[in-house]
Amino acid sequence: MPGQSDVRVWLRLVLLSCVMLFAPLAWSADGGGAKEQAQRQQDQPLNNAPVWRDVRGGDHPYQTTQVRGVETNVLVQTQGEIWRQIRNGPITIYGGWLLVIVAALIGLYYWRMGPLTLHKRPTGRLVERFSGWERTVHWLTAISFLVLAASGLVILFGKYVLLPVFGYTLFSWLAVLCKNLHNFLGPVFAVGTVLMFFTFVRDNLPKAYDWVWVIKLGGFFGAREHVPSGRFNAGEKSWFWIGVTLLGIVSVVTGFIMLFPNFEQGRGLMQLANVIHAVSAMLFIAMALGHIYVGTIGVEKAYETMRTGMADEIWAQEHHEYWYKEVVKGRPGAAGTMSAARAGAMKEGWKL
């Protein structure tokens, strides 16, 4: 109809007039930025420094988003590239070599020296070394740590070591599994770390005789002489304070910063936390390799004491003599009891 066509024409003319009227206002509101950029393109072609400065800063009035939160209006974050270079550079390279060298040194030591064995034959008389609660706390923390360490290594080194072997499909499934395990077991490890501290802190306080153990390197080298110690020797105390406590707390705190971004800590803090988390984790795993070696194949019957909670009196005398004497005397706080001697099966016959 002619009437409707005339109305549409008039509406278009009004709209065009509004655009022409308010365009100069928008130009002036921009502070002459567009004009400055146009002049810059004439003087310095392809130099878009002001544009990218605004993009990185996130303060430009025409740079916005419907997503509200910390840094949501920052389209390009320069620190992200710096974080990527640090993560894929020094952390991956030096951290990987640290673990390889520590594992190689442990393997070389075991090959040359073998396990630390008892000087006397076990008597069968047992000493309670760890209670049920202490073993529960230890294994809760240890198992969660092992899963976190394995999944973290896949996340950090997987694309360099596993991806070429597994391919993209299988590795993607493995990476997603490790990511979820890492996220959900992190809080479990945090609880275990706190319980570990309050459960074992009393017996890990430094003593004067710990320096003798340090000077003699715990009897692990040379003639492997007997070095007396308390319930925990200086090596175990170092693992407790540096590994479990210090590196454990650093790993937990930085992990929580990344795990819960809803507290508006921002990408910058999360990237810094990721770098600290990775460094502390590499040191933590390196120390854990030594602790696991000593607690399994490195020292005869050491694993049995944490698995069953009991230790033969000869083992207690040769590795923790001061603590063993306190148990024998029945001193309060010695955290151990003696059991009756057990006769050998061949002496009494096999009893069913």
Coordinates of N, CA and C in Angstrom, one line a residue, residues 144-249:
S144 N 46.3 -40.5 48.9 CA 45.9 -39.3 48.2 C 47.0 -38.6 47.6
F145 N 48.2 -38.6 48.3 CA 49.4 -37.9 47.7 C 49.8 -38.6 46.5
L146 N 49.9 -40.0 46.5 CA 50.3 -40.7 45.3 C 49.4 -40.5 44.1
V147 N 48.1 -40.5 44.3 CA 47.2 -40.2 43.2 C 47.4 -38.8 42.7
L148 N 47.5 -37.8 43.6 CA 47.8 -36.4 43.2 C 49.1 -36.3 42.5
A149 N 50.1 -37.0 42.9 CA 51.4 -36.9 42.3 C 51.4 -37.5 40.9
A150 N 50.7 -38.6 40.7 CA 50.7 -39.3 39.4 C 49.8 -38.5 38.4
S151 N 48.6 -38.0 38.9 CA 47.8 -37.2 38.0 C 48.4 -35.9 37.7
G152 N 49.1 -35.3 38.7 CA 49.8 -34.0 38.4 C 50.9 -34.1 37.4
L153 N 51.6 -35.3 37.4 CA 52.7 -35.5 36.5 C 52.1 -35.7 35.1
V154 N 51.0 -36.3 35.0 CA 50.4 -36.5 33.7 C 49.9 -35.1 33.1
I155 N 49.4 -34.3 34.0 CA 48.9 -33.0 33.5 C 50.1 -32.1 33.1
L156 N 51.2 -32.2 33.8 CA 52.4 -31.4 33.5 C 53.2 -31.9 32.3
F157 N 53.5 -33.2 32.3 CA 54.4 -33.8 31.3 C 53.7 -34.6 30.3
G158 N 52.4 -34.8 30.4 CA 51.7 -35.8 29.6 C 51.8 -35.5 28.1
K159 N 51.6 -34.2 27.7 CA 51.6 -33.9 26.3 C 53.0 -34.1 25.6
Y160 N 54.1 -34.1 26.5 CA 55.4 -34.3 26.0 C 55.8 -35.8 25.9
V161 N 55.3 -36.6 26.9 CA 55.8 -38.0 27.1 C 54.7 -39.0 26.6
L162 N 53.4 -38.7 27.0 CA 52.4 -39.7 26.8 C 51.6 -39.5 25.5
L163 N 51.4 -38.2 25.1 CA 50.7 -37.9 23.9 C 51.3 -38.6 22.6
P164 N 52.6 -38.5 22.4 CA 53.1 -39.2 21.2 C 52.9 -40.7 21.2
V165 N 52.8 -41.3 22.4 CA 52.6 -42.7 22.5 C 51.2 -43.2 22.4
F166 N 50.3 -42.5 23.2 CA 48.9 -42.9 23.2 C 48.0 -42.3 22.1
G167 N 48.4 -41.2 21.6 CA 47.6 -40.5 20.6 C 46.6 -39.6 21.3
Y168 N 45.9 -38.7 20.5 CA 45.1 -37.7 21.0 C 43.8 -38.2 21.8
T169 N 43.2 -39.2 21.2 CA 41.9 -39.7 21.8 C 42.2 -40.3 23.2
L170 N 43.1 -41.3 23.3 CA 43.3 -42.0 24.5 C 43.9 -41.0 25.6
F171 N 44.8 -40.2 25.1 CA 45.4 -39.2 26.0 C 44.4 -38.2 26.6
S172 N 43.5 -37.8 25.7 CA 42.5 -36.9 26.2 C 41.6 -37.5 27.3
W173 N 41.3 -38.8 27.2 CA 40.5 -39.4 28.2 C 41.4 -39.5 29.5
L174 N 42.6 -39.8 29.4 CA 43.5 -39.9 30.5 C 43.7 -38.6 31.2
A175 N 43.8 -37.5 30.4 CA 44.0 -36.2 31.0 C 42.8 -35.7 31.7
V176 N 41.6 -36.0 31.2 CA 40.4 -35.6 31.9 C 40.2 -36.4 33.2
L177 N 40.5 -37.7 33.1 CA 40.5 -38.5 34.4 C 41.4 -37.9 35.4
C178 N 42.7 -37.6 35.0 CA 43.7 -37.1 36.0 C 43.2 -35.8 36.5
K179 N 42.7 -34.9 35.7 CA 42.2 -33.6 36.1 C 41.1 -33.8 37.2
N180 N 40.2 -34.6 37.0 CA 39.1 -34.8 38.0 C 39.6 -35.4 39.3
L181 N 40.5 -36.4 39.1 CA 41.1 -37.0 40.3 C 41.8 -36.0 41.1
H182 N 42.6 -35.2 40.4 CA 43.4 -34.1 41.1 C 42.5 -33.1 41.8
N183 N 41.4 -32.7 41.2 CA 40.6 -31.7 41.8 C 39.8 -32.3 43.0
F184 N 39.3 -33.5 42.9 CA 38.5 -34.1 44.0 C 39.4 -34.6 45.2
L185 N 40.6 -35.1 44.9 CA 41.4 -35.6 46.0 C 42.2 -34.5 46.7
G186 N 42.3 -33.3 46.1 CA 43.0 -32.3 46.7 C 42.5 -31.9 48.1
P187 N 41.2 -31.7 48.3 CA 40.7 -31.5 49.6 C 40.9 -32.7 50.6
V188 N 40.9 -33.9 50.1 CA 41.2 -35.1 50.9 C 42.6 -35.0 51.5
F189 N 43.5 -34.7 50.6 CA 44.9 -34.6 51.0 C 45.1 -33.4 52.0
A190 N 44.4 -32.4 51.8 CA 44.5 -31.2 52.7 C 44.1 -31.7 54.1
V191 N 43.0 -32.4 54.2 CA 42.5 -32.9 55.5 C 43.6 -33.9 56.1
G192 N 44.2 -34.7 55.3 CA 45.2 -35.6 55.7 C 46.4 -34.9 56.2
T193 N 46.8 -33.8 55.5 CA 48.0 -33.1 56.0 C 47.8 -32.5 57.3
V194 N 46.6 -31.9 57.6 CA 46.3 -31.3 58.9 C 46.4 -32.4 60.0
L195 N 45.7 -33.6 59.7 CA 45.7 -34.7 60.7 C 47.1 -35.2 60.9
M196 N 47.9 -35.3 59.9 CA 49.3 -35.7 60.0 C 50.1 -34.8 60.9
F197 N 49.9 -33.6 60.8 CA 50.7 -32.6 61.6 C 50.3 -32.8 63.1
F198 N 49.1 -32.8 63.4 CA 48.7 -32.8 64.8 C 48.9 -34.2 65.4
T199 N 48.9 -35.3 64.6 CA 49.1 -36.6 65.1 C 50.6 -36.9 65.4
F200 N 51.5 -36.4 64.6 CA 52.9 -36.7 64.7 C 53.8 -35.6 65.1
V201 N 53.3 -34.4 65.4 CA 54.2 -33.3 65.6 C 55.0 -33.5 66.9
R202 N 54.4 -34.1 67.9 CA 55.0 -34.2 69.2 C 56.3 -35.0 69.1
D203 N 56.3 -36.1 68.3 CA 57.5 -37.0 68.2 C 58.5 -36.5 67.1
N204 N 58.2 -35.4 66.5 CA 59.1 -34.8 65.5 C 59.8 -33.6 65.9
L205 N 59.7 -33.2 67.2 CA 60.4 -32.1 67.7 C 61.9 -32.4 67.7
P206 N 62.8 -31.4 67.3 CA 64.2 -31.7 67.2 C 64.8 -32.0 68.6
K207 N 65.8 -32.9 68.6 CA 66.5 -33.2 69.8 C 68.0 -33.1 69.5
A208 N 68.8 -33.0 70.6 CA 70.2 -32.7 70.5 C 70.9 -33.9 69.8
Y209 N 70.4 -35.1 70.0 CA 71.1 -36.3 69.4 C 70.8 -36.4 67.9
D210 N 69.9 -35.6 67.4 CA 69.6 -35.7 66.0 C 70.8 -35.2 65.1
W211 N 71.7 -34.4 65.7 CA 72.8 -33.9 65.0 C 73.8 -35.1 64.8
V212 N 73.9 -36.0 65.7 CA 74.7 -37.2 65.5 C 74.3 -38.0 64.3
W213 N 72.9 -38.1 64.2 CA 72.4 -38.9 63.0 C 72.7 -38.1 61.7
V214 N 72.6 -36.8 61.7 CA 72.9 -36.0 60.5 C 74.4 -36.2 60.1
I215 N 75.3 -36.1 61.1 CA 76.7 -36.1 60.8 C 77.1 -37.5 60.3
K216 N 76.5 -38.5 60.8 CA 76.8 -39.9 60.3 C 75.9 -40.4 59.2
L217 N 75.0 -39.4 58.7 CA 74.1 -39.7 57.6 C 73.3 -40.9 57.8
G218 N 72.9 -41.1 59.1 CA 72.0 -42.2 59.5 C 72.5 -43.6 59.3
G219 N 73.8 -43.7 59.1 CA 74.4 -45.0 58.9 C 74.1 -45.7 57.6
F220 N 73.7 -44.8 56.6 CA 73.4 -45.4 55.3 C 74.6 -45.5 54.4
F221 N 75.8 -45.0 54.8 CA 77.0 -45.0 54.0 C 78.1 -45.6 54.9
G222 N 79.2 -46.0 54.2 CA 80.4 -46.5 54.9 C 80.1 -47.8 55.5
A223 N 80.5 -48.0 56.7 CA 80.3 -49.3 57.4 C 78.9 -49.5 57.9
R224 N 78.0 -48.5 57.7 CA 76.6 -48.7 58.1 C 76.5 -49.0 59.6
E225 N 77.1 -48.1 60.3 CA 77.1 -48.3 61.8 C 75.8 -48.0 62.4
H226 N 75.5 -48.5 63.5 CA 74.3 -48.2 64.2 C 74.3 -46.8 64.8
V227 N 73.2 -46.0 64.4 CA 73.1 -44.7 64.9 C 71.8 -44.6 65.7
P228 N 71.8 -44.4 67.0 CA 70.6 -44.3 67.8 C 69.8 -43.1 67.5
S229 N 68.5 -43.2 67.7 CA 67.6 -42.0 67.5 C 66.3 -42.2 68.3
G230 N 65.5 -41.2 68.3 CA 64.2 -41.3 69.0 C 63.2 -42.1 68.2
R231 N 61.9 -41.8 68.5 CA 60.9 -42.5 67.7 C 61.0 -42.2 66.2
F232 N 61.4 -41.0 65.9 CA 61.7 -40.6 64.5 C 63.1 -40.0 64.4
N233 N 63.9 -40.5 63.4 CA 65.3 -39.9 63.3 C 65.3 -38.6 62.6
A234 N 66.4 -38.0 62.4 CA 66.5 -36.7 61.8 C 66.1 -36.7 60.4
G235 N 66.3 -37.7 59.7 CA 65.8 -37.8 58.3 C 64.3 -37.8 58.2
E236 N 63.6 -38.5 59.1 CA 62.2 -38.5 59.2 C 61.6 -37.2 59.6
K237 N 62.3 -36.6 60.5 CA 61.9 -35.3 61.0 C 62.0 -34.2 59.9
S238 N 63.1 -34.3 59.1 CA 63.2 -33.4 58.0 C 62.1 -33.6 57.0
W239 N 61.7 -34.8 56.7 CA 60.6 -35.1 55.8 C 59.3 -34.5 56.4
F240 N 59.1 -34.7 57.7 CA 57.9 -34.2 58.3 C 57.8 -32.7 58.2
W241 N 58.9 -31.9 58.6 CA 58.8 -30.5 58.6 C 58.9 -29.8 57.2
I242 N 59.8 -30.3 56.4 CA 60.0 -29.7 55.1 C 59.0 -30.2 54.1
G243 N 58.8 -31.5 54.1 CA 57.9 -32.1 53.1 C 56.5 -32.0 53.5
V244 N 56.1 -32.8 54.5 CA 54.7 -32.9 54.9 C 54.1 -31.6 55.3
T245 N 54.8 -30.8 56.1 CA 54.3 -29.6 56.7 C 54.4 -28.4 55.7
L246 N 55.7 -28.0 55.4 CA 55.9 -26.8 54.6 C 55.4 -27.0 53.2
L247 N 56.0 -28.0 52.4 CA 55.5 -28.2 51.1 C 54.1 -28.6 51.0
G248 N 53.6 -29.4 52.0 CA 52.2 -29.8 52.0 C 51.3 -28.6 52.1
I249 N 51.6 -27.7 53.0 CA 50.8 -26.5 53.2 C 50.8 -25.6 51.9

